mmCIF file of C-alpha atoms in Angstrom:
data_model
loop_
_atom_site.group_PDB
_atom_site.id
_atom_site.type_symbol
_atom_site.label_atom_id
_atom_site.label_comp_id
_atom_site.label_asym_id
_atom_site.label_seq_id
_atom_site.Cartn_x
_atom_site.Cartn_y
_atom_site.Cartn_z
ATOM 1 C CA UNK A 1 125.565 122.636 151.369
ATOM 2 C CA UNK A 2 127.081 125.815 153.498
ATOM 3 C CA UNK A 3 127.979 128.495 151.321
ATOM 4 C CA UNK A 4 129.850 131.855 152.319
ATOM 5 C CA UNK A 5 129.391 134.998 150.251
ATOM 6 C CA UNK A 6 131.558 137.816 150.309
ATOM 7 C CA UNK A 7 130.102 140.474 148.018
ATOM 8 C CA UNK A 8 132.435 143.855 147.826
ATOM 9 C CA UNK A 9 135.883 141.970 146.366
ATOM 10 C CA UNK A 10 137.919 145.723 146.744
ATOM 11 C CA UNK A 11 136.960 148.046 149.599
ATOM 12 C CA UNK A 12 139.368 151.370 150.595
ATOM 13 C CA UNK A 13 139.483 153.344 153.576
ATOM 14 C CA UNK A 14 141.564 156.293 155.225
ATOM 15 C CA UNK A 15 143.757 155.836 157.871
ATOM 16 C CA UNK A 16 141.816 156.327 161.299
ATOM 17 C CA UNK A 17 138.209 155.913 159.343
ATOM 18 C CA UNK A 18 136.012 152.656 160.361
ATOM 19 C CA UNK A 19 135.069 150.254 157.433
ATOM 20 C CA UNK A 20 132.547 147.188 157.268
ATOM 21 C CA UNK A 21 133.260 144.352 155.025
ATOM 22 C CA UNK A 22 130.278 142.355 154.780
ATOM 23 C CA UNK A 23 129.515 138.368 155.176
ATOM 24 C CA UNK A 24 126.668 136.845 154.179
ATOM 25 C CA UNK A 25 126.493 132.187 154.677
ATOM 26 C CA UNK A 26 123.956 129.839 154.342
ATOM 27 C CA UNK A 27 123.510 126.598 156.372
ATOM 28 C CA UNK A 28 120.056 124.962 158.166
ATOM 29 C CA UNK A 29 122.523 124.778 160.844
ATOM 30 C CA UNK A 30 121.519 125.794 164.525
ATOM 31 C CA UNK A 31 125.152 125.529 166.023
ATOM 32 C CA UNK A 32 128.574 126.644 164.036
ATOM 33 C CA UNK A 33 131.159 128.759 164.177
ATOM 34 C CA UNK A 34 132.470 131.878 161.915
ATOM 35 C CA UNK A 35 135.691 133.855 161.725
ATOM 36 C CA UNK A 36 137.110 136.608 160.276
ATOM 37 C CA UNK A 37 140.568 135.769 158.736
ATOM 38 C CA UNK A 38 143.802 138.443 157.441
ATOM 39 C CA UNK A 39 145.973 137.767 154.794
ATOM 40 C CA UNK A 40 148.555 140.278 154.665
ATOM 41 C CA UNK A 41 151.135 140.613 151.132
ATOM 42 C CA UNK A 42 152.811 138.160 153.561
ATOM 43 C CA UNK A 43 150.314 135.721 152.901
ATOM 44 C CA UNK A 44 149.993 134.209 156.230
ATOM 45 C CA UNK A 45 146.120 133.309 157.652
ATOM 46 C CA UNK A 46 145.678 135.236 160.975
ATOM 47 C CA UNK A 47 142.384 134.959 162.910
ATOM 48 C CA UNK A 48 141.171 138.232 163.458
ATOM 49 C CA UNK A 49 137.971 137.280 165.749
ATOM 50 C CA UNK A 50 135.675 134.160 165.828
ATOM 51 C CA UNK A 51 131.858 133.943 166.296
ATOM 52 C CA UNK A 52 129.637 131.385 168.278
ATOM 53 C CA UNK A 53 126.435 131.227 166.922
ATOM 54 C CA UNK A 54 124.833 130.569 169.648
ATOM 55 C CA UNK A 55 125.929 133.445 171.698
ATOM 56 C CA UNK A 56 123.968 136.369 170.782
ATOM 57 C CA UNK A 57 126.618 138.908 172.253
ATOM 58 C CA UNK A 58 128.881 140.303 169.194
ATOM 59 C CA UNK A 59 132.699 139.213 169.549
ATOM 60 C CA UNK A 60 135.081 142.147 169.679
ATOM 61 C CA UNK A 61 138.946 142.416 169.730
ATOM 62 C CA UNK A 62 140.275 145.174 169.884
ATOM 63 C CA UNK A 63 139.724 147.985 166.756
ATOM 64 C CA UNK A 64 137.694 144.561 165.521
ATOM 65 C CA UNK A 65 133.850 143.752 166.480
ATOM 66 C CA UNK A 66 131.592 142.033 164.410
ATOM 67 C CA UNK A 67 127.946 143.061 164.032
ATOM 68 C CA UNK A 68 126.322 139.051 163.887
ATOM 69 C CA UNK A 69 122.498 138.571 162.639
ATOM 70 C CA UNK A 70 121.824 134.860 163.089
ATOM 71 C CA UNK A 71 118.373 135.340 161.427
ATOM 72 C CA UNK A 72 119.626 137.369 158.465
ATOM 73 C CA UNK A 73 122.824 134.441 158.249
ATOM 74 C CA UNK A 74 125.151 137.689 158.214
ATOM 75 C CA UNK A 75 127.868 138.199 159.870
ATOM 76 C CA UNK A 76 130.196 142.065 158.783
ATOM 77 C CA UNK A 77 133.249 143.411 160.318
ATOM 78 C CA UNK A 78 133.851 146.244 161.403
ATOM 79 C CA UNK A 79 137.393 147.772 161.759
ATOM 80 C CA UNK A 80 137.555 151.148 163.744
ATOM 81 C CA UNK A 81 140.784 153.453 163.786
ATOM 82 C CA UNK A 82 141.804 151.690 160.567
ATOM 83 C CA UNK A 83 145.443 151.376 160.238
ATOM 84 C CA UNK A 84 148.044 150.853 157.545
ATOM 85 C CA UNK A 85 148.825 147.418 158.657
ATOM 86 C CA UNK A 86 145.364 146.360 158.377
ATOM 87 C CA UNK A 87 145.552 146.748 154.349
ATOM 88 C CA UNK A 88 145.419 143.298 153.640
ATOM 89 C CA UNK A 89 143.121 139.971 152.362
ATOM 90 C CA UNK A 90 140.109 139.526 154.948
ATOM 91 C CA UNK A 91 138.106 136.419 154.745
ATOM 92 C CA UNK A 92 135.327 135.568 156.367
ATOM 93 C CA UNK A 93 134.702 131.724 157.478
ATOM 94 C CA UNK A 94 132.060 129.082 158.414
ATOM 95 C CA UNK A 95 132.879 126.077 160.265
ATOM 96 C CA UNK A 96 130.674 123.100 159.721
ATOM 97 C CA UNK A 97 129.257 121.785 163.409
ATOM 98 C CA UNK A 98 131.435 119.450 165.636
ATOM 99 C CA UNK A 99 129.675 116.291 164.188
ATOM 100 C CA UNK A 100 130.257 117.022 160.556
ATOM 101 C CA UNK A 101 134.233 117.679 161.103
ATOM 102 C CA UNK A 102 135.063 120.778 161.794
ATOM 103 C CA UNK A 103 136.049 121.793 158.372
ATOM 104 C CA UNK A 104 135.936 126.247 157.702
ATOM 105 C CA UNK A 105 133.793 127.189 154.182
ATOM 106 C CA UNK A 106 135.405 130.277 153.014
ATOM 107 C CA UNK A 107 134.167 133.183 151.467
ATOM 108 C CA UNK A 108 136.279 134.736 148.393
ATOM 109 C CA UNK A 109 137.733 137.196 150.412
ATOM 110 C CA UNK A 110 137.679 141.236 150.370
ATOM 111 C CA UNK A 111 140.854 142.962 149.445
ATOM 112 C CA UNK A 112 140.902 146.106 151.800
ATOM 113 C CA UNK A 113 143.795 149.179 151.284
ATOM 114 C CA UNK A 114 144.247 151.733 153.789
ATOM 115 C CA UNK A 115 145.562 154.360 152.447
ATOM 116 C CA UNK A 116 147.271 157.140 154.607
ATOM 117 C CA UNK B 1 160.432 126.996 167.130
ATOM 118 C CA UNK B 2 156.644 125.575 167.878
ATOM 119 C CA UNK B 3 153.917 125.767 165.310
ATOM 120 C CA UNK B 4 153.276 124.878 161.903
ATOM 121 C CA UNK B 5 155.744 124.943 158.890
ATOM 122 C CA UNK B 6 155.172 124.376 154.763
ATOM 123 C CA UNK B 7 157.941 123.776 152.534
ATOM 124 C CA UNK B 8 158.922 124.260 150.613
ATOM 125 C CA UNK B 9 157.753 127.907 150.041
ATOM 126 C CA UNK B 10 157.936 128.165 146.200
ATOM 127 C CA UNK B 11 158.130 125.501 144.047
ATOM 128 C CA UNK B 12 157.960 125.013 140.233
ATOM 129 C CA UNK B 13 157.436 121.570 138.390
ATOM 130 C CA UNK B 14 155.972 120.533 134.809
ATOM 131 C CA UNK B 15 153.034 118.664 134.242
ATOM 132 C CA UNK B 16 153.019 115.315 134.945
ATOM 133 C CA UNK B 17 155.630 115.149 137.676
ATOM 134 C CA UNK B 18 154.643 114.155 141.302
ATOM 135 C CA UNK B 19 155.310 116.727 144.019
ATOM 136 C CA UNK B 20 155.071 116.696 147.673
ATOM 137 C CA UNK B 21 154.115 119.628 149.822
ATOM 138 C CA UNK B 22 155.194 119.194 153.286
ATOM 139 C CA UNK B 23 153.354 120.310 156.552
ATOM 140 C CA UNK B 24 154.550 119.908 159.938
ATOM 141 C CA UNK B 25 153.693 121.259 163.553
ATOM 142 C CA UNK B 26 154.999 121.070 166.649
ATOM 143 C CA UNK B 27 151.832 121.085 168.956
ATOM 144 C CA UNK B 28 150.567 117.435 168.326
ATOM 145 C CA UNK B 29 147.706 118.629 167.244
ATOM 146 C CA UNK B 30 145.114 115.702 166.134
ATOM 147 C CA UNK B 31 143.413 117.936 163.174
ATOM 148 C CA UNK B 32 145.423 118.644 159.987
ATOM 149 C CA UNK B 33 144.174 120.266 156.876
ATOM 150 C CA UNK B 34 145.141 121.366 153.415
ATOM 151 C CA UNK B 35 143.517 124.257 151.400
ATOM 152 C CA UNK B 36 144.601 125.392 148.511
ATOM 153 C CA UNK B 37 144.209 129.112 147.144
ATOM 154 C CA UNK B 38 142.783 130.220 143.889
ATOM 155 C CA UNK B 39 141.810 133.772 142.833
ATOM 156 C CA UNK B 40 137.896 134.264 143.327
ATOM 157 C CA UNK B 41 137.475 130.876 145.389
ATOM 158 C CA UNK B 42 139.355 131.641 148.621
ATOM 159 C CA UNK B 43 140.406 129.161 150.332
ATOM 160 C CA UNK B 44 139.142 125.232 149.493
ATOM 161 C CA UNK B 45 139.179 121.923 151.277
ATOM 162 C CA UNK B 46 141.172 119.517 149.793
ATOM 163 C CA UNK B 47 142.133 116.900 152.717
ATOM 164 C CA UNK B 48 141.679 116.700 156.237
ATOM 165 C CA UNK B 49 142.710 114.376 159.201
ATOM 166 C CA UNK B 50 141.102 114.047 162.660
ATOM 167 C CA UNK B 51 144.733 111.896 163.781
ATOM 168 C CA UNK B 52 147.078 109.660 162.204
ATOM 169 C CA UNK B 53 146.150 106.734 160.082
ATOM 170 C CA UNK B 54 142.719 108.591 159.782
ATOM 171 C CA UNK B 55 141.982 111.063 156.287
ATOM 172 C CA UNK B 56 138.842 112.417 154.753
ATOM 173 C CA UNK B 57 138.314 113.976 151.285
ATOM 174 C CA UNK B 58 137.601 117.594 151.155
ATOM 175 C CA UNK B 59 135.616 120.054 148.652
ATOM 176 C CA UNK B 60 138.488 119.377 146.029
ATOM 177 C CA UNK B 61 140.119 116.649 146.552
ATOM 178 C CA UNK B 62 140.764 114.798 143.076
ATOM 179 C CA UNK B 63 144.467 114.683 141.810
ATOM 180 C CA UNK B 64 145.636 114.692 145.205
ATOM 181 C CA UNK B 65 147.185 111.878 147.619
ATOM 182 C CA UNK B 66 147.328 112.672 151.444
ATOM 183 C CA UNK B 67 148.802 110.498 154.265
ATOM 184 C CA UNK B 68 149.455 110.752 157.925
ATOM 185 C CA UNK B 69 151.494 108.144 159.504
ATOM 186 C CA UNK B 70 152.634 110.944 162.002
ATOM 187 C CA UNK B 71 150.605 113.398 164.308
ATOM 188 C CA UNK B 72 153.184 116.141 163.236
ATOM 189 C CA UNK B 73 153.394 115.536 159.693
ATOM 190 C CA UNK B 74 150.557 115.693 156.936
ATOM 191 C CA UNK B 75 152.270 115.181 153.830
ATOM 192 C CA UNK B 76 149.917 115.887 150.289
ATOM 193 C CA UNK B 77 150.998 114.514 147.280
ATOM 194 C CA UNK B 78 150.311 115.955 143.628
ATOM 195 C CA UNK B 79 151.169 112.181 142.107
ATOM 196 C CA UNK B 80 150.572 113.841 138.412
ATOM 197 C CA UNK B 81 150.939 117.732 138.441
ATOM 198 C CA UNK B 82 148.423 119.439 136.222
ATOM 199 C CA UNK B 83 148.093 123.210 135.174
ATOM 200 C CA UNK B 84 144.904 123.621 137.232
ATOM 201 C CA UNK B 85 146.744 122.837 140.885
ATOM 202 C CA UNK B 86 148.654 125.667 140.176
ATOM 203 C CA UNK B 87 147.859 127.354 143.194
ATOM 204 C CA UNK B 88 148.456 128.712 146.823
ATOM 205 C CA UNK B 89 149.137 125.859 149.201
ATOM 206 C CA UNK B 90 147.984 126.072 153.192
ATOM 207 C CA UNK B 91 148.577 123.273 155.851
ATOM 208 C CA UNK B 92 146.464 123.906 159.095
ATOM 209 C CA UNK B 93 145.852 122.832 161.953
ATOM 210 C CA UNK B 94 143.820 122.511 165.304
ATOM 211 C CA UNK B 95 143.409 120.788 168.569
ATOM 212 C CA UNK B 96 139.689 120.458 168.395
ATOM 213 C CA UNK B 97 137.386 120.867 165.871
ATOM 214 C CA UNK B 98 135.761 123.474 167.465
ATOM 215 C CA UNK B 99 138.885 125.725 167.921
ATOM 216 C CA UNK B 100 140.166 128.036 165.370
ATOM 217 C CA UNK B 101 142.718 126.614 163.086
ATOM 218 C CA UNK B 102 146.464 127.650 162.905
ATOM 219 C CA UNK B 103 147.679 127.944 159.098
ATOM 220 C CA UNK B 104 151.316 128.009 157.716
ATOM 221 C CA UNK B 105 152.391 130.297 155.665
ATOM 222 C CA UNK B 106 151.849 128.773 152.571
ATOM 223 C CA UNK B 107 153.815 127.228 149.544
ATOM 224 C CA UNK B 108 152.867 128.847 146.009
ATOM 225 C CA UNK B 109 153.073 125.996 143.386
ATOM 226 C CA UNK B 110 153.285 127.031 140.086
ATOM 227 C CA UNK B 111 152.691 123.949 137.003
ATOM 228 C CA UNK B 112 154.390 125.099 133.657
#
């Protein structure tokens, strides 16, 4: 079974610093999928970026890239220029391959403050 | 507006009752989904549906009812409300498996 580990529950960083929250999974996989997810105090589920696996080419958006080692079955995030609005719940995600549904494995999030 | 809506968004209830958490969207999606929230679990599976008439158990799915006689609507049912479903309640959905999902913004159910 596909597992997602999330290992630093709390992080902190100043405003305009870059963090990393780290992602670790486990599947025998080949092909999948992972995202990053925010949860803001609003407690809506916004998709910060999203990961082929088999591109080998990092996904960025933005202030957001992630640094993706298929081989390792890690997959961090890195925020640059952090911002007060990015204090908030960040999850990361696996999605099971096409044939087995589609269905996202979540981590157990990191709870990241910004503090001015 | 489009997209996808939960209600209600808070709702209390004693054991034992049934309660119905509502999800609708506005994009015909075929994929619908329900998570639920605890602390130090994230987010869990509890039902999904590829399109109407067709469910699938999640990770978590016991104590839990789900139907979909709609596209738009995918309806769970708690048909005897314990303690442990109190909890965070999501609803999402997606065009294609392979596509990120949309999520609503939740309805915290709390079981006294």
């Amino acid at each position: 079974a596909q597992t997602v580990t999330q290992s630093q529950p709390e992080m902190s960083v100043q405003e305009a610093e870059t963090v990393t929250l780290s992602c670790t999974y486990d599947t025998s996989e080949n092909n999948y999928y992972l995202f990053w997810y925010k949860q803001p105090p609003s407690r809506q589920m916004i998709l910060v970026i999203r990961q082929e696996a088999y591109k080998q080419q990092n996904a960025t958006e933005n202030r957001f890239s992630v640094n993706f080692q298929k081989a390792a079955k890690s997959f961090s995030l890195k925020i640059s220029d952090s911002q007060l609005g990015d204090t908030a719940m960040y999850f990361c995600a696996f999605m099971k391959p096409y044939n087995q549904g589609g269905k996202l494995i979540f981590g157990q999030g990191t709870e990241l403050s910004v503090k001015p | 507006d489009a997209g996808i809506t939960q209600s209600p968004r808070y709702k209390i209830t004693e054991t034992g009752r049934q309660v119905t958490l509502m999800c609708h969207q506005t994009w015909s999606h075929s994929y619908m989904f329900w998570y639920r929230q605890d602390l130090g679990h994230g987010l869990r599976l509890i039902y999904y549906s590829a399109a109407a008439d067709i469910t699938d158990k999640g990770e978590v799915p016991d104590g839990y009812v789900v139907s979909r006689s709609k596209t738009e609507n995918f309806p769970l049912t708690l048909e005897s409300a314990t303690r442990s479903q109190t909890s965070v309640y999501f609803c999402a959905s997606t065009f294609d498996r392979a596509q990120p999902q949309h999520f609503g913004d939740g309805t915290r159910l709390s079981i006294l």
